Coordinates of N, CA and C in Angstrom, one line a residue:
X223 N 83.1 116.4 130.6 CA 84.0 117.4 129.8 C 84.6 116.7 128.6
X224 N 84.7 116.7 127.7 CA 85.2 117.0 126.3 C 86.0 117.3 125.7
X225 N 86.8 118.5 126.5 CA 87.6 119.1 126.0 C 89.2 119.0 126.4
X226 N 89.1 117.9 127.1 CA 90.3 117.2 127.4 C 91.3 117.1 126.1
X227 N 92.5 117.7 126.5 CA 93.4 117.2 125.3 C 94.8 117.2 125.8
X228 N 95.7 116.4 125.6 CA 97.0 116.0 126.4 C 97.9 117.5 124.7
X229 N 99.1 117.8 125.5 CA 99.9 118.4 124.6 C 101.4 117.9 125.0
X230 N 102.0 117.6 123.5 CA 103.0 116.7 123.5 C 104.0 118.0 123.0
X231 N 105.1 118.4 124.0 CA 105.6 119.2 122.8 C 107.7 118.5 122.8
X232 N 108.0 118.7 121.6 CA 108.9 117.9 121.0 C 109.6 119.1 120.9
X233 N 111.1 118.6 121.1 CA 112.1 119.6 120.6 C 112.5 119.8 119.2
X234 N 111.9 118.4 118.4 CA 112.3 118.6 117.0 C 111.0 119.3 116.3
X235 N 109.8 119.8 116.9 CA 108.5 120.0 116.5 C 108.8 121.9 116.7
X236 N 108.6 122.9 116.0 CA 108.3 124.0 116.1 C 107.0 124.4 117.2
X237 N 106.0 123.6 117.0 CA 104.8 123.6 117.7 C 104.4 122.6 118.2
X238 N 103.4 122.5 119.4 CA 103.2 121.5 120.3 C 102.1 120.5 119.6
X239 N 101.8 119.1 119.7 CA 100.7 118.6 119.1 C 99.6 118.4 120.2
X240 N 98.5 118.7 119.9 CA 97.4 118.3 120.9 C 96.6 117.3 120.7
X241 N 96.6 116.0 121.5 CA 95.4 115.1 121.6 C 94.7 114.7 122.2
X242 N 92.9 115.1 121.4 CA 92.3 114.7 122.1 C 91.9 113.7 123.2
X243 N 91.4 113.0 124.5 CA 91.4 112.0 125.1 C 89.8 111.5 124.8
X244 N 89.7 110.2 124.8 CA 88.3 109.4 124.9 C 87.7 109.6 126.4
X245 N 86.4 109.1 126.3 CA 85.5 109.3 127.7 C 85.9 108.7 128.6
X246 N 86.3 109.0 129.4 CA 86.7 108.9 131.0 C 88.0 108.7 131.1
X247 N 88.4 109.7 131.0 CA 90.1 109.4 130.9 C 90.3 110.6 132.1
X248 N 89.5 111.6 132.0 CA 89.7 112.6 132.4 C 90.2 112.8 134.7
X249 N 89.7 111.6 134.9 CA 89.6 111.5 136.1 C 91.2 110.7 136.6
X250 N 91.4 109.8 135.2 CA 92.8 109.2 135.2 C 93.8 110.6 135.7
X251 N 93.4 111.5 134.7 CA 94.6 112.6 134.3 C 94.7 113.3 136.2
X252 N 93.5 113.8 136.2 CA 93.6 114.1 137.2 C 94.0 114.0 138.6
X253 N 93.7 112.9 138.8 CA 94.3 112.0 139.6 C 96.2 111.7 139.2
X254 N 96.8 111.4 138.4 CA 98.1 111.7 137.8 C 98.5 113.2 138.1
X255 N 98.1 113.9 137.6 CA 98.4 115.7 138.4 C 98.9 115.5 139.6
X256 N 97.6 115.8 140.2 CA 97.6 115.6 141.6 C 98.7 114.9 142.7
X257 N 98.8 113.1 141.7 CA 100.1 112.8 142.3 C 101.2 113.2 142.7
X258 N 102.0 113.8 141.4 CA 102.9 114.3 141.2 C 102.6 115.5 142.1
X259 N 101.8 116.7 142.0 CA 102.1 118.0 142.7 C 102.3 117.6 144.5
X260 N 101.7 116.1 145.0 CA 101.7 115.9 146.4 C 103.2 115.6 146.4
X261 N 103.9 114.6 145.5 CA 105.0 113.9 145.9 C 106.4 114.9 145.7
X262 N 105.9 116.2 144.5 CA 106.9 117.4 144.9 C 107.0 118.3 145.4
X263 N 105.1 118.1 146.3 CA 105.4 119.1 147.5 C 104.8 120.7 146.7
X264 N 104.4 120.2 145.3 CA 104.3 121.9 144.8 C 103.5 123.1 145.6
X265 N 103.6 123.9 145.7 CA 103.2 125.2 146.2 C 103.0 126.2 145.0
X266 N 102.0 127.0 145.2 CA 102.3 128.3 144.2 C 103.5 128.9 144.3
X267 N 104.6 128.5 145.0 CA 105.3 129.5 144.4 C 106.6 128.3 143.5
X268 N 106.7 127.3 143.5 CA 107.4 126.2 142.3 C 106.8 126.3 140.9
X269 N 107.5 125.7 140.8 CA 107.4 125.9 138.9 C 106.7 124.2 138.4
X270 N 106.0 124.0 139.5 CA 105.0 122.7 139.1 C 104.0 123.4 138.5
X271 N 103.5 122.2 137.2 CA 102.4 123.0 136.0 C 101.5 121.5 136.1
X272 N 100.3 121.7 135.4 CA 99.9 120.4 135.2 C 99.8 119.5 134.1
X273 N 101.2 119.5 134.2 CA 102.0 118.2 133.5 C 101.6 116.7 133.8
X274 N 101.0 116.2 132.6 CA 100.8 114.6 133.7 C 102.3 114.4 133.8
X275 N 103.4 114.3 133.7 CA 104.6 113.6 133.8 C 105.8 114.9 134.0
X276 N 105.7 115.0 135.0 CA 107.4 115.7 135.7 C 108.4 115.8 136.1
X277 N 109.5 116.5 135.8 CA 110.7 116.2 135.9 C 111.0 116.6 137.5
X278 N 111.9 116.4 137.8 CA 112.7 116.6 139.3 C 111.8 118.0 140.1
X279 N 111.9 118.5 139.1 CA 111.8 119.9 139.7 C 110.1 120.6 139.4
X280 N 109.7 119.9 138.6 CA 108.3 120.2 138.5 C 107.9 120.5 136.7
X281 N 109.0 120.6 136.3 CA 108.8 121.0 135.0 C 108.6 119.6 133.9
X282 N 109.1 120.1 133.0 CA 109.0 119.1 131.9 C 110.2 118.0 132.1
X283 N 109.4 117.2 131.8 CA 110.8 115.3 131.6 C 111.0 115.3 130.5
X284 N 112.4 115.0 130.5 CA 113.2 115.2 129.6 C 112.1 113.3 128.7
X285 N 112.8 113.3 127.7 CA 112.6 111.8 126.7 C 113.5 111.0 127.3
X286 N 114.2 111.3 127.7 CA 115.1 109.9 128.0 C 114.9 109.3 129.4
X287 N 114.4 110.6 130.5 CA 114.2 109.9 131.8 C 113.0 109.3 131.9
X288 N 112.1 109.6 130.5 CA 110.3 109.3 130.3 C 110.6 107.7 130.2
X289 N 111.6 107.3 129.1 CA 112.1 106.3 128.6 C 112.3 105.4 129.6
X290 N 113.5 106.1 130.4 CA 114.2 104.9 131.4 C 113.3 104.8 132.6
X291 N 112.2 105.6 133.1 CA 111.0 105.5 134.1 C 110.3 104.6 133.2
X292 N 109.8 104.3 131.9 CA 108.9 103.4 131.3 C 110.0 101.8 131.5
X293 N 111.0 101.9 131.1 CA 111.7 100.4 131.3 C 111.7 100.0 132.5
X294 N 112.0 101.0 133.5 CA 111.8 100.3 135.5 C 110.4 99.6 135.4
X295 N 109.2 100.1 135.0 CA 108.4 99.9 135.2 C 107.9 98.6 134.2
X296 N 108.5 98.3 133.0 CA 108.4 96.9 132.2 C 109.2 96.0 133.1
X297 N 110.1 96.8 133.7 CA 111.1 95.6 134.5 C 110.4 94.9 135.7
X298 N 109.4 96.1 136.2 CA 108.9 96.1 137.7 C 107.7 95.0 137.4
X299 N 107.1 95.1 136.8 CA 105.6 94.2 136.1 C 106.6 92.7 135.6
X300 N 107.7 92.5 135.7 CA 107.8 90.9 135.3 C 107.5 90.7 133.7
X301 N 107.7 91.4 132.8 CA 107.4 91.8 131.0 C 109.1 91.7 130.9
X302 N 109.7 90.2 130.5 CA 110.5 89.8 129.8 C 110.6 90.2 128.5
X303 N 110.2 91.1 127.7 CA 110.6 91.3 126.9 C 111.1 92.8 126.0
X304 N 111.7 92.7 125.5 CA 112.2 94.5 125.0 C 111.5 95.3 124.7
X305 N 110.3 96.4 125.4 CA 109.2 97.1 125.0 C 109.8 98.3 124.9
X306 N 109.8 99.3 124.3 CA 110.1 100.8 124.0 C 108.7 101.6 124.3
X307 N 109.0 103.3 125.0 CA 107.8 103.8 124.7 C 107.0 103.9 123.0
X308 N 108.2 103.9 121.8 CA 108.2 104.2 120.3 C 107.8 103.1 120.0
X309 N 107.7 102.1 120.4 CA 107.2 100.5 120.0 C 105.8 100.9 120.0
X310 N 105.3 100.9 121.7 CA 103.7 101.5 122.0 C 103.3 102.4 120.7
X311 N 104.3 103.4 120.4 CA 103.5 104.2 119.5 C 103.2 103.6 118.4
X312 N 104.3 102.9 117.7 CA 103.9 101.6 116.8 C 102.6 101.2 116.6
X313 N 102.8 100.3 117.7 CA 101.6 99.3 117.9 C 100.2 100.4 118.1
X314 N 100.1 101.3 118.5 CA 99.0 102.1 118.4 C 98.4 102.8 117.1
X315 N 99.9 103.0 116.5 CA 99.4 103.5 115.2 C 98.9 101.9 114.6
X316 N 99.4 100.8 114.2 CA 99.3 99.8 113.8 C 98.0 99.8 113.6
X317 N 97.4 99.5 115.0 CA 96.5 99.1 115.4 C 95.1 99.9 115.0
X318 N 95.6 100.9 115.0 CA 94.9 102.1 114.1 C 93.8 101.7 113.3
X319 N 95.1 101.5 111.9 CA 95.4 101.2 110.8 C 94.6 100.5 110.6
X320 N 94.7 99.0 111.2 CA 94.3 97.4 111.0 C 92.4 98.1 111.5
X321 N 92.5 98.6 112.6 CA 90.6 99.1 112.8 C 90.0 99.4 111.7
X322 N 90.6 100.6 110.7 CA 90.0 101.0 109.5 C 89.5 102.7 109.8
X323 N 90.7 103.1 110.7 CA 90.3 104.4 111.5 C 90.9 105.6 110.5
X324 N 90.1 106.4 110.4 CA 91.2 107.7 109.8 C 92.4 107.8 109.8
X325 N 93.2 107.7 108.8 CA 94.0 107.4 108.0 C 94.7 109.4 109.0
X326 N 93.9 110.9 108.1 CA 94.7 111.6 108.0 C 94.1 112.0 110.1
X327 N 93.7 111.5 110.4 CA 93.4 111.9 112.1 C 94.8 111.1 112.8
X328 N 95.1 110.5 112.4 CA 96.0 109.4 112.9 C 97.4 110.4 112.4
X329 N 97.4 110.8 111.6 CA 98.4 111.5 111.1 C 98.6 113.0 111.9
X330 N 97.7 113.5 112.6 CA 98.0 114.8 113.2 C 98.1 114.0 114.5
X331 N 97.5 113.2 114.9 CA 98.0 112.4 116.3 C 99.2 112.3 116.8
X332 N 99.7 111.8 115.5 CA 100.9 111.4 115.7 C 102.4 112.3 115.8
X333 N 101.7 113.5 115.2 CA 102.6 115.0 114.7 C 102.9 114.9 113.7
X334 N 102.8 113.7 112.6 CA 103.2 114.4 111.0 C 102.9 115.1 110.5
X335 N 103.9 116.2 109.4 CA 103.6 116.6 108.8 C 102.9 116.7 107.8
X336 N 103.2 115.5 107.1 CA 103.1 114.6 105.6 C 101.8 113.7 106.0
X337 N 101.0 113.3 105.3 CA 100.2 112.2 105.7 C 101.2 111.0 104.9
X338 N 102.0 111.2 103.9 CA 102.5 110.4 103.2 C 103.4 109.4 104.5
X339 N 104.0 109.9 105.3 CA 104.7 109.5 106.2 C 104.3 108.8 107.0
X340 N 103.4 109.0 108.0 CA 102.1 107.9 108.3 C 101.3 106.8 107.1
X341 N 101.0 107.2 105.6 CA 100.8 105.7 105.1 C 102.3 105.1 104.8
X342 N 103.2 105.8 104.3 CA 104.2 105.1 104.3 C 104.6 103.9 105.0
X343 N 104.5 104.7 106.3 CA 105.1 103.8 107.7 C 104.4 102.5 108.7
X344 N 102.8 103.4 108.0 CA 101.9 102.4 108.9 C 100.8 101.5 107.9
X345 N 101.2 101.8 107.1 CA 99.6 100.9 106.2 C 100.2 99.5 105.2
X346 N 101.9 99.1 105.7 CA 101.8 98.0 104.9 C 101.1 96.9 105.4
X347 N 101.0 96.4 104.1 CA 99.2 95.4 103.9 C 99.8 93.6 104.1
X348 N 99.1 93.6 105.3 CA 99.6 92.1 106.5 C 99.1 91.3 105.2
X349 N 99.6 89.7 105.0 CA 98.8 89.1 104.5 C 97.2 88.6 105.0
X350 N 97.5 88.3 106.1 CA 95.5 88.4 106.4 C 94.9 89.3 105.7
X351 N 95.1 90.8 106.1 CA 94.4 91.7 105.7 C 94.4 91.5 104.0
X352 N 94.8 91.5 103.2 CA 95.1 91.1 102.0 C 94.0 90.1 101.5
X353 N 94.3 89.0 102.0 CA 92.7 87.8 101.9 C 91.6 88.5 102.2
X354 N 91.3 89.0 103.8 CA 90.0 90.0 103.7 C 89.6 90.7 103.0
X355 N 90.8 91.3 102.4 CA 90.0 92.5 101.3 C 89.6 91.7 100.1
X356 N 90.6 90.8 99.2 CA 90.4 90.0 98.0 C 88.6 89.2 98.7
X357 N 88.3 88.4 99.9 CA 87.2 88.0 100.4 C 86.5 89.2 100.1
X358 N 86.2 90.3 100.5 CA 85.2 91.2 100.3 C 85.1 91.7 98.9
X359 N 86.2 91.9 97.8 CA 86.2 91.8 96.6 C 85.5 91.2 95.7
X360 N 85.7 90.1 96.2 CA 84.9 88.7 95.3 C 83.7 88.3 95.9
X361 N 83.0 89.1 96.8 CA 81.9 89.4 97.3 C 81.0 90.4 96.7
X362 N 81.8 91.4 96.3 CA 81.0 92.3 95.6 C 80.9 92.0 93.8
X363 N 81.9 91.6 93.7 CA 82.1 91.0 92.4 C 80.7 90.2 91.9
X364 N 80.8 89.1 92.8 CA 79.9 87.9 92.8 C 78.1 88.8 92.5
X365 N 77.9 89.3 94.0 CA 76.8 90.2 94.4 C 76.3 91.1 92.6
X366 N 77.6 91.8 92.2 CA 77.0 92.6 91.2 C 76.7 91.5 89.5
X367 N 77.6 90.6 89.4 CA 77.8 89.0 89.0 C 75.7 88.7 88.8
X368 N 75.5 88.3 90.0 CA 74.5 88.2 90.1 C 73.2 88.9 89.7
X369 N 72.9 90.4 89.8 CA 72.5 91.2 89.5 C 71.9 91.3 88.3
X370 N 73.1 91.1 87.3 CA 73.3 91.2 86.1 C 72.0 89.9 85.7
X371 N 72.2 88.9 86.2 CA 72.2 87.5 85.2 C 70.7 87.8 85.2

């Protein structure tokens, strides 16, 4: 199936964002459901949905208990060091970036509205990356250089 897509919906967002999942994720998710509807016991008649991540009662988790359940769990794993769930998103967009991945896909990913806001935020140019490109620059330079003579 394919058609897998997680929905993130934000209080500061008017509308919910949907993202797609990669191949075999789908068995993860499900299994995540499932957990959750065994450990609250849901029944058709609770207000359990299939949420991967739920609040007390079956419904939606708030941001901050998502937050403080993500720090137990950096704490629980022996990870000395200060991780945020907003960090991961960082590093994911980052990482994005540094792949050479769609630029405006990354940007509905993420819920911006602006694509400007996503390059703004995510495309300053590391010095490596900087040499790699000037390297591939003076490669083509050279190559067409060549050509010529």
């Amino acid at each position: 199936n394919t058609g897998w897509k997680i929905s993130i919906l934000r209080e500061s967002a008017k509308d919910q964002n949907e993202i797609p999942f990669g191949h075999g994720i789908e068995e993860l998710l499900i299994r995540q459901i499932e957990h959750h509807r065994k450990v609250l016991q849901c029944t058709p008649k609770t207000e359990c949905r299939d949420y991967l991540y739920l609040g007390m009662k079956g419904g939606v988790i708030s941001s901050t208990a998502l937050e403080h359940a993500f720090v137990r769990l950096i704490q629980k794993a022996g990870i000395d060091k200060h991780i945020t769930l907003h960090g991961l998103r960082h590093t994911f967009a980052t990482r994005w970036v540094e792949s050479g991945l769609d630029i405006r896909s990354l940007a509905e990913i993420l819920g911006h509205s602006d694509i400007k806001m996503t390059l703004n935020t995510y495309t300053h140019s590391l010095p490596e990356q900087r040499k790699k490109n000037m390297d591939i620059m003076a490669e083509i330079i050279q190559r067409r250089a060549e050509k010529q003579v």
